[in-house]
Short mmCIF file of C-alpha atoms in Angstrom, two decimals:
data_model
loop_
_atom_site.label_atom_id
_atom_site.label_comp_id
_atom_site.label_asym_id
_atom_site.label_seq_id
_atom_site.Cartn_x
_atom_site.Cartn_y
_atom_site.Cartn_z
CA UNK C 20 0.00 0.00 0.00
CA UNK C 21 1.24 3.47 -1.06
CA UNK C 22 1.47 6.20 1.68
CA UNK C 23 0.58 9.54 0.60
CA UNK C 24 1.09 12.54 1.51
CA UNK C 25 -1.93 14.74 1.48
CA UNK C 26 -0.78 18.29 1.66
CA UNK C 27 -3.08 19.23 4.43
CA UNK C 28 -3.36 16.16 6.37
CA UNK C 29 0.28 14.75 6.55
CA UNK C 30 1.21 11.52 5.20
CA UNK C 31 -2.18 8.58 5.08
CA UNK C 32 -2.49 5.27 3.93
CA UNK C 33 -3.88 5.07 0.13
CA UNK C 34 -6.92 3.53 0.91
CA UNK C 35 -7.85 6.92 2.12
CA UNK C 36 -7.30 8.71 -1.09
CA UNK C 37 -9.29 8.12 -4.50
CA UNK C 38 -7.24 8.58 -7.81
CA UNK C 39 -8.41 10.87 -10.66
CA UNK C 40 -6.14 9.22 -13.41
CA UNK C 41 -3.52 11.04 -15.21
CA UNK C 42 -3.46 15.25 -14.37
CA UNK C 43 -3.16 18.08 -16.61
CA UNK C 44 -5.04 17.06 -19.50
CA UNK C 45 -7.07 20.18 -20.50
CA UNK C 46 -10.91 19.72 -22.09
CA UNK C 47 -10.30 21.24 -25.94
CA UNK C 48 -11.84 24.63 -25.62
CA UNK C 49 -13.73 24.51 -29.14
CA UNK C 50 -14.61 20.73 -29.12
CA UNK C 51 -17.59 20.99 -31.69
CA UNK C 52 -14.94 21.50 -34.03
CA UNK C 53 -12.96 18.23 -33.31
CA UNK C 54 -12.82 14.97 -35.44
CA UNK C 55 -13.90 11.93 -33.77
CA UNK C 56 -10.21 11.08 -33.25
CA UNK C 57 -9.30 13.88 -31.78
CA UNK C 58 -11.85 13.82 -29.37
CA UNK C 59 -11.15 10.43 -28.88
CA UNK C 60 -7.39 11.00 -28.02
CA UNK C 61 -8.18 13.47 -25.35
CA UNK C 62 -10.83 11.11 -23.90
CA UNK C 63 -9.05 7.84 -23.66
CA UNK C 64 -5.71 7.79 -24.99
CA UNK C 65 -3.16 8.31 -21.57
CA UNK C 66 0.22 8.83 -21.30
CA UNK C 67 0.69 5.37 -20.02
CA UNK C 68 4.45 6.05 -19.15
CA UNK C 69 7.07 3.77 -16.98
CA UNK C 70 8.44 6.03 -15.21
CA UNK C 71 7.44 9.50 -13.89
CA UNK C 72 3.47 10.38 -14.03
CA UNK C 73 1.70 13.43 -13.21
CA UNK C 74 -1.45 12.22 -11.55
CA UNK C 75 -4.78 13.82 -10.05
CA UNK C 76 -5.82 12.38 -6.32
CA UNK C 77 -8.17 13.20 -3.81
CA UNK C 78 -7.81 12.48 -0.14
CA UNK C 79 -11.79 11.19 -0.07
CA UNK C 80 -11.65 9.76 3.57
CA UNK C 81 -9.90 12.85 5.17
CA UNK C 82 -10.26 16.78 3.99
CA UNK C 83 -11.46 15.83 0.31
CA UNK C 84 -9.40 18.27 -1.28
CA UNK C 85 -7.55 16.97 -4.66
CA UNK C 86 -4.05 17.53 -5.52
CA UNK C 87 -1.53 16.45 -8.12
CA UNK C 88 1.01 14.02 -7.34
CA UNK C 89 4.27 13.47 -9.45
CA UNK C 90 4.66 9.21 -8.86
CA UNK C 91 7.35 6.90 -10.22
CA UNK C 92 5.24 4.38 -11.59
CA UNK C 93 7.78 1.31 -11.61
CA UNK C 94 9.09 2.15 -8.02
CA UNK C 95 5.72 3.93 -6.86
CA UNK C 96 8.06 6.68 -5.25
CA UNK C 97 6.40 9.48 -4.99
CA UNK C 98 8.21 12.64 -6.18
CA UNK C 99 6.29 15.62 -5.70
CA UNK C 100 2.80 16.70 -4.40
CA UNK C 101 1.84 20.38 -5.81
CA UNK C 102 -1.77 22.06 -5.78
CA UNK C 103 -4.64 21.42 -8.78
CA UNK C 104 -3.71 24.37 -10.84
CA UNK C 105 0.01 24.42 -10.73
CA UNK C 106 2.16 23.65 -13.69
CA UNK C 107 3.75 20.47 -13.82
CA UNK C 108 7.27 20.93 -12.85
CA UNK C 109 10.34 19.06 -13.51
CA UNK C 110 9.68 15.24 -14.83
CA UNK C 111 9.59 14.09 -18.10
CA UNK C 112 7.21 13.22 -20.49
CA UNK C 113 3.72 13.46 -20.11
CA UNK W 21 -36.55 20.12 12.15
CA UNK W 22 -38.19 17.30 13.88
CA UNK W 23 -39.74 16.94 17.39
CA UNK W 24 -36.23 16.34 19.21
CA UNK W 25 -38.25 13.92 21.68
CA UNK W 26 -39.07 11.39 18.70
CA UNK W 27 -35.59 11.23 18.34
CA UNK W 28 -33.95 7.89 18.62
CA UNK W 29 -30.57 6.84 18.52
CA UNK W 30 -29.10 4.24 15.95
CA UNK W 31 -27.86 2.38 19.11
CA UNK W 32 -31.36 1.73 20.91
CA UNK W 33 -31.70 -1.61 18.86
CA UNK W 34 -28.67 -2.58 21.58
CA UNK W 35 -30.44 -1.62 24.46
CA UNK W 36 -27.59 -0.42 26.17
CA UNK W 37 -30.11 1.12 29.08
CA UNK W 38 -29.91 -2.01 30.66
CA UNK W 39 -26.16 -2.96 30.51
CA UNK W 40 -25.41 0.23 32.47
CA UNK W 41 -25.31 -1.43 35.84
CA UNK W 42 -23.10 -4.29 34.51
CA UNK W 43 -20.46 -4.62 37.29
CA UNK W 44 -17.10 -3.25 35.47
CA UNK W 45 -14.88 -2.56 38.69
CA UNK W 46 -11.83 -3.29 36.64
CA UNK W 47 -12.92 -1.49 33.60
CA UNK W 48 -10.16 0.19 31.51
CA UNK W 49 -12.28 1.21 28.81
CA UNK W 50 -15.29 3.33 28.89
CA UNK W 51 -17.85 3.55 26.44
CA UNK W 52 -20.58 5.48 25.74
CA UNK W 53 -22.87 7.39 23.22
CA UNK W 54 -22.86 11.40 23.48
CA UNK W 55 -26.16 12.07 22.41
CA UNK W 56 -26.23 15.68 23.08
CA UNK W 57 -23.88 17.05 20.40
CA UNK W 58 -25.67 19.06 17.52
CA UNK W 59 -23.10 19.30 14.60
CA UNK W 60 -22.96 22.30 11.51
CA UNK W 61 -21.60 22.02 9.32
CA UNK W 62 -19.53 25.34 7.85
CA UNK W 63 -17.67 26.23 5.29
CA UNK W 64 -16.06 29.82 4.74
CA UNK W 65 -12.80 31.60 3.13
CA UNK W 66 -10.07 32.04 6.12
CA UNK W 67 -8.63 34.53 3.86
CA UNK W 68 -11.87 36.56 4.40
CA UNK W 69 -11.11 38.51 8.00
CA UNK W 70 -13.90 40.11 8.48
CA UNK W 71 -15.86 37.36 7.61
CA UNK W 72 -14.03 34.91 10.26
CA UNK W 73 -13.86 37.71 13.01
CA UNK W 74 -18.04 37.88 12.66
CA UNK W 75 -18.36 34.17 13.32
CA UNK W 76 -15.75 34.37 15.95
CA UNK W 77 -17.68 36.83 17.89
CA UNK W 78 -20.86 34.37 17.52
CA UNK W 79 -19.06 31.69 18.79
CA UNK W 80 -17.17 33.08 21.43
CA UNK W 81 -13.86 31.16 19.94
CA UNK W 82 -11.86 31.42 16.68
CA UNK W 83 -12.04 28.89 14.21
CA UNK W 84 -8.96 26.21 13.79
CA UNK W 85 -7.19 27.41 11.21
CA UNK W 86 -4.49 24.87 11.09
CA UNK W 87 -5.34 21.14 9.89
CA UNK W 88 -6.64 18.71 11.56
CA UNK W 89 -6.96 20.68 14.63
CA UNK W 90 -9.57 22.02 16.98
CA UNK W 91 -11.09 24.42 19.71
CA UNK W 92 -13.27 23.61 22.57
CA UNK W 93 -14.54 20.31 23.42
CA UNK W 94 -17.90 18.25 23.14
CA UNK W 95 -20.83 20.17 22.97
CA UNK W 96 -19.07 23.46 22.14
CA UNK W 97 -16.31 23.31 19.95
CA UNK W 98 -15.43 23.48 16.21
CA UNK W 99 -13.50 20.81 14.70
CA UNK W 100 -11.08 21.35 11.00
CA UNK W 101 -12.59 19.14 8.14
CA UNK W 102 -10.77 21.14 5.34
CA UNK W 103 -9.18 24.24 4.78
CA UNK W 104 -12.07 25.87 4.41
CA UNK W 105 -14.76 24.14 6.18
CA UNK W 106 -15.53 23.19 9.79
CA UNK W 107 -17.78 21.37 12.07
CA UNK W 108 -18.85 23.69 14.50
CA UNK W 109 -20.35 21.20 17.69
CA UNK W 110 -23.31 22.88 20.26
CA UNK W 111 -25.61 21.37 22.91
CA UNK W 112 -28.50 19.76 21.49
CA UNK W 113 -31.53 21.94 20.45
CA UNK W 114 -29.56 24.79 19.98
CA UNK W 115 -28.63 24.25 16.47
CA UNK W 116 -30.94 26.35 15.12
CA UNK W 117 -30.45 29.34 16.68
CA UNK W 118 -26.80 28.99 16.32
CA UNK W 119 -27.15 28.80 12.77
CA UNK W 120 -29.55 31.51 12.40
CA UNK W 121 -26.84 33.64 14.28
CA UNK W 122 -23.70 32.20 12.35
CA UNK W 123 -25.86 33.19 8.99
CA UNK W 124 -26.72 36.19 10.06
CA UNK W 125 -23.12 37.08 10.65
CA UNK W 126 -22.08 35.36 7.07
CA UNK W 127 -24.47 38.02 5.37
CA UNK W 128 -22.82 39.41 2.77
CA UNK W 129 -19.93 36.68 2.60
CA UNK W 130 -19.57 34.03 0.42
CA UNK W 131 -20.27 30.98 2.95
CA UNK W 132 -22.38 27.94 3.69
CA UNK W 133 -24.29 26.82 6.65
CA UNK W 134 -26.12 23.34 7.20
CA UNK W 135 -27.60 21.25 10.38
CA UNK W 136 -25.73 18.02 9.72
CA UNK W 137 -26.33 16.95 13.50
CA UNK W 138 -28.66 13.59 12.09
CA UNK W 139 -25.83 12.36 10.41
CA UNK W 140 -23.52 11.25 12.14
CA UNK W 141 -23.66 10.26 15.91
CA UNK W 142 -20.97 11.16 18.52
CA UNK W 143 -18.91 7.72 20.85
CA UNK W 144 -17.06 8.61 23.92
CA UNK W 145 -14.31 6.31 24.01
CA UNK W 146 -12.13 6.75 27.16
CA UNK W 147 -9.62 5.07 29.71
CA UNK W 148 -6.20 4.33 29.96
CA UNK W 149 -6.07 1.62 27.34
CA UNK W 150 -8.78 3.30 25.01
CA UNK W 151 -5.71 3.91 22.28
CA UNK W 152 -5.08 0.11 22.26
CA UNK W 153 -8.54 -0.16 21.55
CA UNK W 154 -8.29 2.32 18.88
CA UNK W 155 -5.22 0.87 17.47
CA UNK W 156 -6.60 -2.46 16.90
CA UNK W 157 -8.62 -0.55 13.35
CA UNK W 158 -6.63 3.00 12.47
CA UNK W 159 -3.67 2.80 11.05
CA UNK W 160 -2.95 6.56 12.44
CA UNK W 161 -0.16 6.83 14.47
CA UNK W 162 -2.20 7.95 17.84
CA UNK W 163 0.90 8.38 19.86
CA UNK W 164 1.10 11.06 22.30
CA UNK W 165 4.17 12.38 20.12
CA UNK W 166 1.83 12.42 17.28
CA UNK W 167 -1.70 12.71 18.07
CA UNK W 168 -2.96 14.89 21.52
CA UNK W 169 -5.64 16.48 23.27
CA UNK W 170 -7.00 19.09 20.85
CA UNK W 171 -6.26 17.38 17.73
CA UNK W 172 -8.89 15.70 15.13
CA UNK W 173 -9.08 13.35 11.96
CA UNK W 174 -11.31 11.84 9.53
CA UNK W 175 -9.90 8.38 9.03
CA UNK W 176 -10.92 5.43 9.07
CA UNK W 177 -11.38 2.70 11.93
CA UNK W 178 -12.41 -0.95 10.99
CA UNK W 179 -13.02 0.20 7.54
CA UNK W 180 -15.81 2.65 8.45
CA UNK W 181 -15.07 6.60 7.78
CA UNK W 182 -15.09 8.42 11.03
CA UNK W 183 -13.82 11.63 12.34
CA UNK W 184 -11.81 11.00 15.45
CA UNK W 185 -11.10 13.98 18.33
CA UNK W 186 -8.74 13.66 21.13
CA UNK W 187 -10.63 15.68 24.20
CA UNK W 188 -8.09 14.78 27.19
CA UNK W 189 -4.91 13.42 27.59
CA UNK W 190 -6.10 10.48 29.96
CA UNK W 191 -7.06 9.28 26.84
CA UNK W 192 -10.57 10.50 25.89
CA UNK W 193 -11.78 10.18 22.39
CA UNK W 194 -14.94 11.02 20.33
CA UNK W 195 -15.53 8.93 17.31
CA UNK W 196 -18.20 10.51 14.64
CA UNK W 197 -19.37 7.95 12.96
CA UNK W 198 -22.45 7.84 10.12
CA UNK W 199 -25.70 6.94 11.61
CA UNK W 200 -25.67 3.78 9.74
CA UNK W 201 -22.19 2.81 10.59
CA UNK W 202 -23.13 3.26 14.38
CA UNK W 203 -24.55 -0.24 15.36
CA UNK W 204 -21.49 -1.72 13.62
CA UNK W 205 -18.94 0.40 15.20
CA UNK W 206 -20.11 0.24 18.65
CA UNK W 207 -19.84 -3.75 18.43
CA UNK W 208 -16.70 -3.94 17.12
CA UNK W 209 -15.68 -1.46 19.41
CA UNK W 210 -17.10 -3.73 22.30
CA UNK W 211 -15.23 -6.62 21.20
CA UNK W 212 -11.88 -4.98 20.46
CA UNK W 213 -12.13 -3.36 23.94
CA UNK W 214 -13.48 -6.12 25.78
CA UNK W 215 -10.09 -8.02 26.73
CA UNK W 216 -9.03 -4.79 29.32
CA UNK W 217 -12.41 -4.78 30.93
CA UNK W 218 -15.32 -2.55 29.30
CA UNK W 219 -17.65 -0.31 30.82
CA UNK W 220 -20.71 0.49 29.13
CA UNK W 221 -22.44 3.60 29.42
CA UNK W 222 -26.15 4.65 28.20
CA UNK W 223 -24.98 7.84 27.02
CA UNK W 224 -25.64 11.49 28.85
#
């Protein structure tokens, strides 16, 4: 089990938290005009990387605020936890 | 809001009236329901001064502003859910006119007031080997080092969300726990406590 560290409420076990999949993929602004396969990309198609992932989670059982996490995914380290808004800094990828 | 004297707690399927006078001389574990606890919910911008002095002067106490802390105890208190939302606690029946107050000191602001006290209902848990009992289902570190008097956290104990509040050092604990939760909670509470001698109380 992962232990994260919720930026209000200290480190808790992940069964506390919820995960929002991968973070800072923007909605297209003018998505009447988009082909099928363009909406399709921003809908399903994920980074998917091994390595470092920029991911959206909320801490559900505690203060149920969300926040982006920066996770290793082959070591599950996790590198950096920054506000919903912030750019993604540092990393690769993604 | 309803006729308070209809009111009936989750835990009166138990019948716990009748277990009071259980002899527990060696009890090191108290339990009981605290069934006169009305709960609002709150939520307003700390940022916002003059908004947090008004409800400060309603309440007679400022709001915790750091996480997972609190001020006052039991029936008057207010207890940090977020950073920008509380549960403000006060003695049964008065929730109303609290939150007519609290609202009427809001006016203007951008915040939110509701009577949550129906959902979720309040367990003393207390004694000197009430942590073990806690231990036994949250994987928080309750420590003194880590977790005192004065401090609060939604968790989870035995699986079931609750918000937990430290309110003394000998150690006393309130567990809110959803109304629907309560019957399940209070057993396994029973049985996890029962090897240091229980004591069961029928609530005040």
């Amino acid at each position: 089990m992962l232990q994260i560290p919720c930026p209000h409420c200290g480190p808790r076990d992940e069964v506390e938290f919820s995960c929002g999949g991968e973070a800072h993929i923007a909605r297209p602004k003018e998505s009447d005009a988009l082909s099928d396969a363009e909406w399709a990309d921003y809908l399903f198609m994920r980074a998917n990387p091994k390595g470092v992932l920029a991911e959206r989670w909320c801490h559900t059982l505690g203060c149920r605020r969300w926040f982006n996490v920066e996770r290793d995914t082959v070591s599950h380290e996790i590198l950096r936890v920054y506000p919903m808004g912030e750019p993604r800094g540092g990393g690769s990828g993604a | 809001m309803s006729d308070p004297s209809l009111h009936q707690s989750p835990l009166a399927t138990l019948h716990l009236g009748g277990r009071e006078s259980e002899a527990a001389p060696d009890a090191l574990v108290q339990l009981a329901e605290r069934r006169a606890v009305g709960k609002l919910n709150l939520r307003a911008d700390p940022a916002n001064t003059a908004l947090m002095q008004a409800l400060e002067t309603v309440l007679g106490y400022a709001l915790p502003l750091a996480p997972n802390r609190t001020n006052g105890a039991g029936e008057r208190g207010a207890l940090w859910l977020g950073p920008d939302e509380w549960l403000v606690t006060v003695l049964s029946g008065q929730e109303n006119a609290l939150l007519e107050a609290l609202s009427q000191a809001a006016a203007g602001h951008h915040a939110a007031l509701s009577n949550v006290s129906d959902a979720r209902i309040v367990l003393s848990l207390s004694g000197p080997r009430a942590r073990e009992v806690l231990e036994k289902g949250c994987s928080l570190d309750l420590h003194p080092r880590a977790f005192q008097t004065g401090h609060c956290a939604q968790t989870r104990l035995a699986r079931a969300a609750i918000l937990l509040h430290q309110t003394d050092d000998a150690p006393a604990y309130d567990i809110h726990v959803a109304w629907s939760f309560a019957v399940y909670l209070w057993v396994w509470l029973e049985d996890a406590a029962a090897e240091y001698g229980l004591a069961v109380g029928d609530g005040e």
